[in-house]
Structure formats: structure tokens, C-alpha cells
């Protein structure tokens, strides 16, 4: 298997240090240059400041790299890198391609490397178009990794996504919230089965999930501290979806088109919210990783 783990990540794994996996589609497809690389560096530093080791995952020259260096990420950002999901991963590796890793591919790679915590912005899910579901959902049910996110991306059907996660057996827990996070908005109307007020409680639940022999990972819903209003987002989303229909944009081109239009229609406010929730998610993931890295006595939960 074409998996290369950076020496600093190997050392952290050997010492049992807390690690947080990070994806790289933010660099290749999420933000324009130079903001993409600046944000990637900022997120890694946020993980370090919170007491964990960042491990950004990427595909470089047909190798799955865990813990890509700043020089490697800069190389990834140039040219025309592709987007790696599970359905095209083997082909990209065989072609010697450069690619950013999605949630699904980062989960697969983190699990293969032995990393149990991953932080992202928003997960993929169920789209309004029939039969269009993200590979992220199956990956969440398949790989034993805890994922911290701000809910499904705003262009998705949040209720249907939550139902699919339940069907797939993926436990979804809230962080200081009883409702599913709404990515660009703080919360949706969908109630969650469980919520925790601190990182220790989340870590204990995840450890029990694994001890029980349940398959797959756990999803932590972390609402952004300051988001858009629901009515405002709904108006932007309706306009973007109408434009996509008129232009007959569908399939893999639809998600990037809609997210780009949301940014334009909101005068980049959705981008500001996205950056805020990314910082908050990686900080929470680092605290959870610290708790997982040490034995947790059953009982009181405190930050």
C-alpha cells in the first residue's frame, strides 16, 4: 500500500501522543491561494496550541502521505490537483497523481495510520437530488475514527443525513448542544440523542463505543460560535440552487458551484463562518485527542 507516514507522526504514534488528522481538500479545492495555505498552517498551529500533534493527509505523486510538510502542501496547492474520495482513490494512486483528500479518504487514511481523531469543517451527506449521497457517510460507518465537525454542509438535507447516519449505526453526539449543528448556521432543528459538555465525556463515549466492539467511528457535532441566520442562509441557498438548475449543473460539479455561489451571495460571510468553525473544530478535536490518549476514570467530566 502506498502509505507514507512522516517521521514526526511515527514518533508521536510510538509515544502515544494525541494526534489530530486534517484533510487537504481545503487547500486544493476549498480556498483560493494564498488563503488556502495560510489557513492550513493556522489550523495545524491551532492543534499544536491545544496540545496535540497535527497530521495533514494528502496524496503526493501517488503516495498517501500522513503528516505532509509545509513544502509538500505548497507543492500540492499548485498545478491542477484532483480531489480524492474512496471511489477514485486507487486510480489516483496508480496514476501517480497529486490530490486533496476528502472526509472519506482522510478517515480511511487516518484509520490505516492508527490515528483515532479527525477534524473537518462539515461532512458530506444526502443531497436534494435523488440517489446522491456522499461517500463520507459510509466512511464514517466503516472506519474507527472520531470526527469533529460543524454538521453537514449547508447545501445538504440535514434531516435525511442524520437519518442515514442512524441507519448506518454512526453515533452522533453534540458538544454543548442538544441539536445537530448547521454548518453556516449554529444549529438545525434536529435533536441529537446525546450531548456532552466537555472533551472528557466525548472521549469516554468514544472509548466505550470501541470497547463494545461497535464498528465505525463517532461523529461530534460542534456548532459554530457565530453563524448566519437561518432565513438569510435559506435565501442564499435558494438562489444558488435555482442558478444551478438553470445552468444544468449537477453531479460532482454541483457542490463546489453551490458553495462558491453562497460565498458570493453573502459577500464572503459564509467563508468567514467556515474559517471560524474550522478553528473551533480542530481545537476541540485536539482536546478530545488528549483525553483519549490517557486512561479516563469513569465518573465526573471536566475540561
PDB file of C-alpha atoms in Angstrom, residues 3-270:
ATOM      1  CA  UNK A   3       1.153   4.936   2.616  1.00  0.00           C
ATOM      2  CA  UNK A   4       3.922   7.193   3.887  1.00  0.00           C
ATOM      3  CA  UNK A   5       3.812   8.357   7.491  1.00  0.00           C
ATOM      4  CA  UNK A   6       6.088  11.302   8.283  1.00  0.00           C
ATOM      5  CA  UNK A   7       8.781  10.599  10.904  1.00  0.00           C
ATOM      6  CA  UNK A   8       7.294  13.093  13.374  1.00  0.00           C
ATOM      7  CA  UNK A   9       3.921  11.328  13.110  1.00  0.00           C
ATOM      8  CA  UNK A  10       5.562   7.915  13.554  1.00  0.00           C
ATOM      9  CA  UNK A  11       7.299   9.214  16.678  1.00  0.00           C
ATOM     10  CA  UNK A  12       4.053  10.641  18.074  1.00  0.00           C
ATOM     11  CA  UNK A  13       2.259   7.343  17.453  1.00  0.00           C
ATOM     12  CA  UNK A  14       5.040   5.372  19.126  1.00  0.00           C
ATOM     13  CA  UNK A  15       4.910   7.628  22.192  1.00  0.00           C
ATOM     14  CA  UNK A  16       1.129   7.546  22.404  1.00  0.00           C
ATOM     15  CA  UNK A  17       0.828  11.303  21.920  1.00  0.00           C
ATOM     16  CA  UNK A  18      -2.537  12.830  20.951  1.00  0.00           C
ATOM     17  CA  UNK A  19      -2.860  13.299  17.191  1.00  0.00           C
ATOM     18  CA  UNK A  20      -5.458  15.019  15.011  1.00  0.00           C
ATOM     19  CA  UNK A  21      -5.806  14.162  11.326  1.00  0.00           C
ATOM     20  CA  UNK A  22      -6.638  17.025   8.949  1.00  0.00           C
ATOM     21  CA  UNK A  23      -7.847  16.839   5.364  1.00  0.00           C
ATOM     22  CA  UNK A  24      -6.315  18.651   2.394  1.00  0.00           C
ATOM     23  CA  UNK A  25      -9.241  19.478   0.080  1.00  0.00           C
ATOM     24  CA  UNK A  26      -9.313  22.798   1.910  1.00  0.00           C
ATOM     25  CA  UNK A  27      -6.019  23.503   0.152  1.00  0.00           C
ATOM     26  CA  UNK A  28      -6.820  22.044  -3.262  1.00  0.00           C
ATOM     27  CA  UNK A  29     -10.489  22.956  -3.664  1.00  0.00           C
ATOM     28  CA  UNK A  30     -11.746  24.864  -0.625  1.00  0.00           C
ATOM     29  CA  UNK A  31      -9.999  28.238  -0.634  1.00  0.00           C
ATOM     30  CA  UNK A  32      -8.106  30.376  -3.171  1.00  0.00           C
ATOM     31  CA  UNK A  33      -4.374  30.970  -2.943  1.00  0.00           C
ATOM     32  CA  UNK A  34      -2.680  32.122  -0.759  1.00  0.00           C
ATOM     33  CA  UNK A  35      -5.502  31.874   1.787  1.00  0.00           C
ATOM     34  CA  UNK A  36      -5.621  28.107   1.432  1.00  0.00           C
ATOM     35  CA  UNK A  37      -2.056  27.514   2.599  1.00  0.00           C
ATOM     36  CA  UNK A  38      -2.283  30.219   5.263  1.00  0.00           C
ATOM     37  CA  UNK A  39      -5.396  28.576   6.694  1.00  0.00           C
ATOM     38  CA  UNK A  40      -3.857  25.102   6.588  1.00  0.00           C
ATOM     39  CA  UNK A  41      -0.841  26.358   8.531  1.00  0.00           C
ATOM     40  CA  UNK A  42      -3.102  28.170  11.010  1.00  0.00           C
ATOM     41  CA  UNK A  43      -5.157  25.033  11.651  1.00  0.00           C
ATOM     42  CA  UNK A  44      -2.046  22.960  12.294  1.00  0.00           C
ATOM     43  CA  UNK A  45      -0.820  25.600  14.749  1.00  0.00           C
ATOM     44  CA  UNK A  46      -4.207  25.617  16.485  1.00  0.00           C
ATOM     45  CA  UNK A  47      -3.888  21.858  17.033  1.00  0.00           C
ATOM     46  CA  UNK A  48      -0.402  22.318  18.499  1.00  0.00           C
ATOM     47  CA  UNK A  49      -1.532  25.132  20.797  1.00  0.00           C
ATOM     48  CA  UNK A  50      -4.322  22.900  22.065  1.00  0.00           C
ATOM     49  CA  UNK A  51      -1.805  20.203  22.999  1.00  0.00           C
ATOM     50  CA  UNK A  52      -1.922  17.704  20.115  1.00  0.00           C
ATOM     51  CA  UNK A  53       0.076  16.825  17.008  1.00  0.00           C
ATOM     52  CA  UNK A  54      -1.436  17.773  13.617  1.00  0.00           C
ATOM     53  CA  UNK A  55      -1.271  15.259  10.770  1.00  0.00           C
ATOM     54  CA  UNK A  56      -2.457  16.675   7.463  1.00  0.00           C
ATOM     55  CA  UNK A  57      -3.278  13.950   4.949  1.00  0.00           C
ATOM     56  CA  UNK A  58      -2.670  14.390   1.222  1.00  0.00           C
ATOM     57  CA  UNK A  59      -1.827  12.470  -1.942  1.00  0.00           C
ATOM     58  CA  UNK A  60       1.520  13.409  -3.457  1.00  0.00           C
ATOM     59  CA  UNK A  61       2.908  11.705  -6.547  1.00  0.00           C
ATOM     60  CA  UNK A  62       0.702   8.683  -5.974  1.00  0.00           C
ATOM     61  CA  UNK A  63       1.530   8.321  -2.268  1.00  0.00           C
ATOM     62  CA  UNK A  64      -0.889   8.703   0.617  1.00  0.00           C
ATOM     63  CA  UNK A  65       1.026  10.976   2.968  1.00  0.00           C
ATOM     64  CA  UNK A  66       0.188  11.310   6.661  1.00  0.00           C
ATOM     65  CA  UNK A  67       1.765  14.453   8.081  1.00  0.00           C
ATOM     66  CA  UNK A  68       2.564  16.347   4.887  1.00  0.00           C
ATOM     67  CA  UNK A  69       5.160  19.094   5.370  1.00  0.00           C
ATOM     68  CA  UNK A  70       4.544  22.750   4.560  1.00  0.00           C
ATOM     69  CA  UNK A  71       6.708  22.372   1.459  1.00  0.00           C
ATOM     70  CA  UNK A  72       4.675  19.368   0.319  1.00  0.00           C
ATOM     71  CA  UNK A  73       1.404  21.206   0.894  1.00  0.00           C
ATOM     72  CA  UNK A  74       2.668  24.149  -1.117  1.00  0.00           C
ATOM     73  CA  UNK A  75       3.524  21.778  -3.953  1.00  0.00           C
ATOM     74  CA  UNK A  76       0.058  20.253  -3.663  1.00  0.00           C
ATOM     75  CA  UNK A  77      -1.577  23.671  -3.960  1.00  0.00           C
ATOM     76  CA  UNK A  78      -0.066  24.375  -7.376  1.00  0.00           C
ATOM     77  CA  UNK A  79      -0.836  22.798 -10.702  1.00  0.00           C
ATOM     78  CA  UNK A  80      -4.194  21.054 -11.027  1.00  0.00           C
ATOM     79  CA  UNK A  81      -4.558  18.691  -8.069  1.00  0.00           C
ATOM     80  CA  UNK A  82      -7.508  16.342  -8.046  1.00  0.00           C
ATOM     81  CA  UNK A  83      -9.982  15.507  -5.281  1.00  0.00           C
ATOM     82  CA  UNK A  84      -9.611  12.026  -3.795  1.00  0.00           C
ATOM     83  CA  UNK A  85     -12.594  10.107  -2.490  1.00  0.00           C
ATOM     84  CA  UNK A  86     -12.852   6.381  -1.891  1.00  0.00           C
ATOM     85  CA  UNK A  87     -14.314   5.643  -5.308  1.00  0.00           C
ATOM     86  CA  UNK A  88     -11.283   7.078  -7.190  1.00  0.00           C
ATOM     87  CA  UNK A  89      -8.507   6.606  -4.614  1.00  0.00           C
ATOM     88  CA  UNK A  90      -6.878   3.545  -6.172  1.00  0.00           C
ATOM     89  CA  UNK A  91      -6.888   5.098  -9.641  1.00  0.00           C
ATOM     90  CA  UNK A  92      -5.253   8.308  -8.396  1.00  0.00           C
ATOM     91  CA  UNK A  93      -2.537   6.350  -6.615  1.00  0.00           C
ATOM     92  CA  UNK A  94      -1.926   4.219  -9.706  1.00  0.00           C
ATOM     93  CA  UNK A  95      -1.659   7.353 -11.854  1.00  0.00           C
ATOM     94  CA  UNK A  96       0.893   8.964  -9.541  1.00  0.00           C
ATOM     95  CA  UNK A  97      -1.425  11.931  -9.038  1.00  0.00           C
ATOM     96  CA  UNK A  98      -1.459  14.814  -6.590  1.00  0.00           C
ATOM     97  CA  UNK A  99      -4.799  15.196  -4.808  1.00  0.00           C
ATOM     98  CA  UNK A 100      -6.509  16.677  -1.805  1.00  0.00           C
ATOM     99  CA  UNK A 101      -8.231  14.184   0.473  1.00  0.00           C
ATOM    100  CA  UNK A 102     -11.931  14.443   1.280  1.00  0.00           C
ATOM    101  CA  UNK A 103     -13.510  13.472   4.588  1.00  0.00           C
ATOM    102  CA  UNK A 104     -13.952   9.876   3.388  1.00  0.00           C
ATOM    103  CA  UNK A 105     -10.369   9.438   2.206  1.00  0.00           C
ATOM    104  CA  UNK A 106      -8.908  11.165   5.257  1.00  0.00           C
ATOM    105  CA  UNK A 107     -10.899   8.849   7.527  1.00  0.00           C
ATOM    106  CA  UNK A 108      -9.603   5.812   5.646  1.00  0.00           C
ATOM    107  CA  UNK A 109      -6.011   7.035   5.829  1.00  0.00           C
ATOM    108  CA  UNK A 110      -6.190   8.067   9.485  1.00  0.00           C
ATOM    109  CA  UNK A 111      -7.502   4.625  10.408  1.00  0.00           C
ATOM    110  CA  UNK A 112      -4.765   2.932   8.374  1.00  0.00           C
ATOM    111  CA  UNK A 113      -2.124   5.003  10.172  1.00  0.00           C
ATOM    112  CA  UNK A 114      -3.577   4.413  13.646  1.00  0.00           C
ATOM    113  CA  UNK A 115      -4.905   7.948  14.236  1.00  0.00           C
ATOM    114  CA  UNK A 116      -8.256   7.990  16.009  1.00  0.00           C
ATOM    115  CA  UNK A 117      -9.294  11.686  15.882  1.00  0.00           C
ATOM    116  CA  UNK A 118     -10.072  13.776  12.815  1.00  0.00           C
ATOM    117  CA  UNK A 119     -11.283  17.373  12.486  1.00  0.00           C
ATOM    118  CA  UNK A 120     -13.067  18.861   9.500  1.00  0.00           C
ATOM    119  CA  UNK A 121     -15.463  21.687   8.674  1.00  0.00           C
ATOM    120  CA  UNK A 122     -18.628  19.978   7.505  1.00  0.00           C
ATOM    121  CA  UNK A 123     -19.322  16.434   6.364  1.00  0.00           C
ATOM    122  CA  UNK A 124     -20.939  15.365   3.109  1.00  0.00           C
ATOM    123  CA  UNK A 125     -24.363  13.791   3.273  1.00  0.00           C
ATOM    124  CA  UNK A 126     -27.680  13.424   1.469  1.00  0.00           C
ATOM    125  CA  UNK A 127     -28.270  15.845  -1.402  1.00  0.00           C
ATOM    126  CA  UNK A 128     -31.671  17.043  -2.630  1.00  0.00           C
ATOM    127  CA  UNK A 129     -31.042  15.201  -5.900  1.00  0.00           C
ATOM    128  CA  UNK A 130     -32.315  11.586  -5.740  1.00  0.00           C
ATOM    129  CA  UNK A 131     -29.693   8.903  -5.038  1.00  0.00           C
ATOM    130  CA  UNK A 132     -26.945  11.499  -4.478  1.00  0.00           C
ATOM    131  CA  UNK A 133     -25.232  10.656  -1.202  1.00  0.00           C
ATOM    132  CA  UNK A 134     -21.689  11.399  -0.136  1.00  0.00           C
ATOM    133  CA  UNK A 135     -19.139   8.635   0.396  1.00  0.00           C
ATOM    134  CA  UNK A 136     -18.436  10.374   3.726  1.00  0.00           C
ATOM    135  CA  UNK A 137     -21.452   8.636   5.259  1.00  0.00           C
ATOM    136  CA  UNK A 138     -20.223   5.124   4.519  1.00  0.00           C
ATOM    137  CA  UNK A 139     -16.699   6.054   5.620  1.00  0.00           C
ATOM    138  CA  UNK A 140     -17.988   7.328   8.963  1.00  0.00           C
ATOM    139  CA  UNK A 141     -19.681   3.964   9.488  1.00  0.00           C
ATOM    140  CA  UNK A 142     -16.651   1.956   8.405  1.00  0.00           C
ATOM    141  CA  UNK A 143     -13.512   3.452   9.997  1.00  0.00           C
ATOM    142  CA  UNK A 144     -12.960   3.641  13.795  1.00  0.00           C
ATOM    143  CA  UNK A 145     -12.169   7.351  13.922  1.00  0.00           C
ATOM    144  CA  UNK A 146     -13.849  10.117  15.918  1.00  0.00           C
ATOM    145  CA  UNK A 147     -14.751  13.047  13.650  1.00  0.00           C
ATOM    146  CA  UNK A 148     -15.360  16.585  14.910  1.00  0.00           C
ATOM    147  CA  UNK A 149     -17.413  18.710  12.532  1.00  0.00           C
ATOM    148  CA  UNK A 150     -19.948  21.560  12.420  1.00  0.00           C
ATOM    149  CA  UNK A 151     -22.632  19.326  10.936  1.00  0.00           C
ATOM    150  CA  UNK A 152     -23.441  18.553   7.296  1.00  0.00           C
ATOM    151  CA  UNK A 153     -22.596  21.180   4.700  1.00  0.00           C
ATOM    152  CA  UNK A 154     -25.314  23.785   4.251  1.00  0.00           C
ATOM    153  CA  UNK A 155     -26.380  22.622   0.787  1.00  0.00           C
ATOM    154  CA  UNK A 156     -27.477  19.196   2.106  1.00  0.00           C
ATOM    155  CA  UNK A 157     -30.642  17.716   3.563  1.00  0.00           C
ATOM    156  CA  UNK A 158     -29.701  17.752   7.236  1.00  0.00           C
ATOM    157  CA  UNK A 159     -32.604  15.633   8.465  1.00  0.00           C
ATOM    158  CA  UNK A 160     -32.059  12.946   5.837  1.00  0.00           C
ATOM    159  CA  UNK A 161     -28.314  12.969   6.539  1.00  0.00           C
ATOM    160  CA  UNK A 162     -28.933  12.421  10.242  1.00  0.00           C
ATOM    161  CA  UNK A 163     -31.327   9.557   9.435  1.00  0.00           C
ATOM    162  CA  UNK A 164     -28.765   7.890   7.184  1.00  0.00           C
ATOM    163  CA  UNK A 165     -26.116   8.152   9.895  1.00  0.00           C
ATOM    164  CA  UNK A 166     -28.515   6.467  12.308  1.00  0.00           C
ATOM    165  CA  UNK A 167     -29.240   3.701   9.789  1.00  0.00           C
ATOM    166  CA  UNK A 168     -25.512   3.154   9.288  1.00  0.00           C
ATOM    167  CA  UNK A 169     -25.002   2.903  13.043  1.00  0.00           C
ATOM    168  CA  UNK A 170     -22.889   6.053  13.399  1.00  0.00           C
ATOM    169  CA  UNK A 171     -23.333   7.621  16.859  1.00  0.00           C
ATOM    170  CA  UNK A 172     -23.791  11.394  16.606  1.00  0.00           C
ATOM    171  CA  UNK A 173     -23.203  13.379  19.786  1.00  0.00           C
ATOM    172  CA  UNK A 174     -23.422  17.095  20.397  1.00  0.00           C
ATOM    173  CA  UNK A 175     -20.834  19.285  22.072  1.00  0.00           C
ATOM    174  CA  UNK A 176     -22.658  21.616  24.443  1.00  0.00           C
ATOM    175  CA  UNK A 177     -25.704  21.396  22.192  1.00  0.00           C
ATOM    176  CA  UNK A 178     -28.806  19.213  22.018  1.00  0.00           C
ATOM    177  CA  UNK A 179     -29.340  19.793  18.285  1.00  0.00           C
ATOM    178  CA  UNK A 180     -27.406  18.955  15.132  1.00  0.00           C
ATOM    179  CA  UNK A 181     -25.019  21.720  14.098  1.00  0.00           C
ATOM    180  CA  UNK A 182     -25.947  23.505  10.883  1.00  0.00           C
ATOM    181  CA  UNK A 183     -22.532  24.409   9.443  1.00  0.00           C
ATOM    182  CA  UNK A 184     -23.129  28.036   8.379  1.00  0.00           C
ATOM    183  CA  UNK A 185     -25.912  28.387  10.961  1.00  0.00           C
ATOM    184  CA  UNK A 186     -25.324  27.488  14.566  1.00  0.00           C
ATOM    185  CA  UNK A 187     -27.941  24.741  14.901  1.00  0.00           C
ATOM    186  CA  UNK A 188     -30.629  22.924  12.938  1.00  0.00           C
ATOM    187  CA  UNK A 189     -33.993  21.837  14.319  1.00  0.00           C
ATOM    188  CA  UNK A 190     -32.903  18.179  14.542  1.00  0.00           C
ATOM    189  CA  UNK A 191     -32.483  16.804  18.065  1.00  0.00           C
ATOM    190  CA  UNK A 192     -29.479  14.638  18.899  1.00  0.00           C
ATOM    191  CA  UNK A 193     -29.640  11.504  21.049  1.00  0.00           C
ATOM    192  CA  UNK A 194     -26.772  12.594  23.322  1.00  0.00           C
ATOM    193  CA  UNK A 195     -24.735  15.640  24.241  1.00  0.00           C
ATOM    194  CA  UNK A 196     -21.605  16.263  26.316  1.00  0.00           C
ATOM    195  CA  UNK A 197     -20.335  19.420  27.972  1.00  0.00           C
ATOM    196  CA  UNK A 198     -16.635  18.610  27.876  1.00  0.00           C
ATOM    197  CA  UNK A 199     -13.949  16.810  25.910  1.00  0.00           C
ATOM    198  CA  UNK A 200     -13.579  14.106  28.538  1.00  0.00           C
ATOM    199  CA  UNK A 201     -17.189  12.997  28.194  1.00  0.00           C
ATOM    200  CA  UNK A 202     -16.831  12.736  24.418  1.00  0.00           C
ATOM    201  CA  UNK A 203     -13.612  10.750  24.755  1.00  0.00           C
ATOM    202  CA  UNK A 204     -15.151   8.341  27.251  1.00  0.00           C
ATOM    203  CA  UNK A 205     -18.166   7.740  24.999  1.00  0.00           C
ATOM    204  CA  UNK A 206     -15.868   7.003  22.065  1.00  0.00           C
ATOM    205  CA  UNK A 207     -13.726   4.643  24.094  1.00  0.00           C
ATOM    206  CA  UNK A 208     -16.835   2.773  25.241  1.00  0.00           C
ATOM    207  CA  UNK A 209     -18.037   2.617  21.636  1.00  0.00           C
ATOM    208  CA  UNK A 210     -14.799   0.865  20.719  1.00  0.00           C
ATOM    209  CA  UNK A 211     -14.761  -1.382  23.785  1.00  0.00           C
ATOM    210  CA  UNK A 212     -18.255  -2.581  22.945  1.00  0.00           C
ATOM    211  CA  UNK A 213     -16.923  -3.781  19.596  1.00  0.00           C
ATOM    212  CA  UNK A 214     -19.216  -1.489  17.612  1.00  0.00           C
ATOM    213  CA  UNK A 215     -17.967  -0.845  14.110  1.00  0.00           C
ATOM    214  CA  UNK A 216     -17.101   2.503  12.612  1.00  0.00           C
ATOM    215  CA  UNK A 217     -16.481   5.841  14.214  1.00  0.00           C
ATOM    216  CA  UNK A 218     -18.310   8.577  16.074  1.00  0.00           C
ATOM    217  CA  UNK A 219     -19.423  11.989  14.846  1.00  0.00           C
ATOM    218  CA  UNK A 220     -19.164  15.012  17.139  1.00  0.00           C
ATOM    219  CA  UNK A 221     -21.459  17.916  16.218  1.00  0.00           C
ATOM    220  CA  UNK A 222     -19.831  21.200  17.279  1.00  0.00           C
ATOM    221  CA  UNK A 223     -21.991  24.256  16.484  1.00  0.00           C
ATOM    222  CA  UNK A 224     -20.085  27.301  15.295  1.00  0.00           C
ATOM    223  CA  UNK A 225     -19.950  30.056  17.909  1.00  0.00           C
ATOM    224  CA  UNK A 226     -21.234  32.692  15.484  1.00  0.00           C
ATOM    225  CA  UNK A 227     -23.030  31.806  12.248  1.00  0.00           C
ATOM    226  CA  UNK A 228     -25.554  33.194   9.799  1.00  0.00           C
ATOM    227  CA  UNK A 229     -29.273  33.485  10.435  1.00  0.00           C
ATOM    228  CA  UNK A 230     -31.381  30.617   9.084  1.00  0.00           C
ATOM    229  CA  UNK A 231     -33.594  32.865   6.938  1.00  0.00           C
ATOM    230  CA  UNK A 232     -30.558  34.572   5.451  1.00  0.00           C
ATOM    231  CA  UNK A 233     -28.903  31.277   4.586  1.00  0.00           C
ATOM    232  CA  UNK A 234     -32.137  29.896   3.131  1.00  0.00           C
ATOM    233  CA  UNK A 235     -32.405  32.841   0.735  1.00  0.00           C
ATOM    234  CA  UNK A 236     -28.812  32.442  -0.454  1.00  0.00           C
ATOM    235  CA  UNK A 237     -29.241  28.692  -0.857  1.00  0.00           C
ATOM    236  CA  UNK A 238     -32.490  29.002  -2.833  1.00  0.00           C
ATOM    237  CA  UNK A 239     -30.883  31.484  -5.212  1.00  0.00           C
ATOM    238  CA  UNK A 240     -27.790  29.303  -5.701  1.00  0.00           C
ATOM    239  CA  UNK A 241     -29.849  26.157  -6.314  1.00  0.00           C
ATOM    240  CA  UNK A 242     -32.047  27.971  -8.824  1.00  0.00           C
ATOM    241  CA  UNK A 243     -28.978  29.143 -10.727  1.00  0.00           C
ATOM    242  CA  UNK A 244     -27.560  25.621 -10.737  1.00  0.00           C
ATOM    243  CA  UNK A 245     -30.785  24.236 -12.198  1.00  0.00           C
ATOM    244  CA  UNK A 246     -30.881  26.901 -14.903  1.00  0.00           C
ATOM    245  CA  UNK A 247     -27.257  26.177 -15.812  1.00  0.00           C
ATOM    246  CA  UNK A 248     -27.904  22.402 -15.653  1.00  0.00           C
ATOM    247  CA  UNK A 249     -25.066  21.904 -13.197  1.00  0.00           C
ATOM    248  CA  UNK A 250     -25.162  18.542 -11.439  1.00  0.00           C
ATOM    249  CA  UNK A 251     -23.055  15.652 -10.177  1.00  0.00           C
ATOM    250  CA  UNK A 252     -19.579  16.370  -8.887  1.00  0.00           C
ATOM    251  CA  UNK A 253     -19.715  19.956 -10.162  1.00  0.00           C
ATOM    252  CA  UNK A 254     -22.757  20.864  -8.081  1.00  0.00           C
ATOM    253  CA  UNK A 255     -21.276  21.094  -4.587  1.00  0.00           C
ATOM    254  CA  UNK A 256     -18.352  23.409  -5.454  1.00  0.00           C
ATOM    255  CA  UNK A 257     -20.688  25.578  -7.542  1.00  0.00           C
ATOM    256  CA  UNK A 258     -23.220  25.969  -4.738  1.00  0.00           C
ATOM    257  CA  UNK A 259     -20.597  26.705  -2.084  1.00  0.00           C
ATOM    258  CA  UNK A 260     -18.934  29.272  -4.332  1.00  0.00           C
ATOM    259  CA  UNK A 261     -22.271  30.981  -5.017  1.00  0.00           C
ATOM    260  CA  UNK A 262     -23.105  31.051  -1.304  1.00  0.00           C
ATOM    261  CA  UNK A 263     -19.824  32.878  -0.727  1.00  0.00           C
ATOM    262  CA  UNK A 264     -20.548  35.368  -3.495  1.00  0.00           C
ATOM    263  CA  UNK A 265     -24.157  35.998  -2.487  1.00  0.00           C
ATOM    264  CA  UNK A 266     -23.205  36.513   1.169  1.00  0.00           C
ATOM    265  CA  UNK A 267     -20.265  38.812   0.350  1.00  0.00           C
ATOM    266  CA  UNK A 268     -17.883  36.142   1.686  1.00  0.00           C
ATOM    267  CA  UNK A 269     -19.650  35.879   5.056  1.00  0.00           C
ATOM    268  CA  UNK A 270     -20.040  32.121   4.566  1.00  0.00           C
TER     269      UNK A 270
END
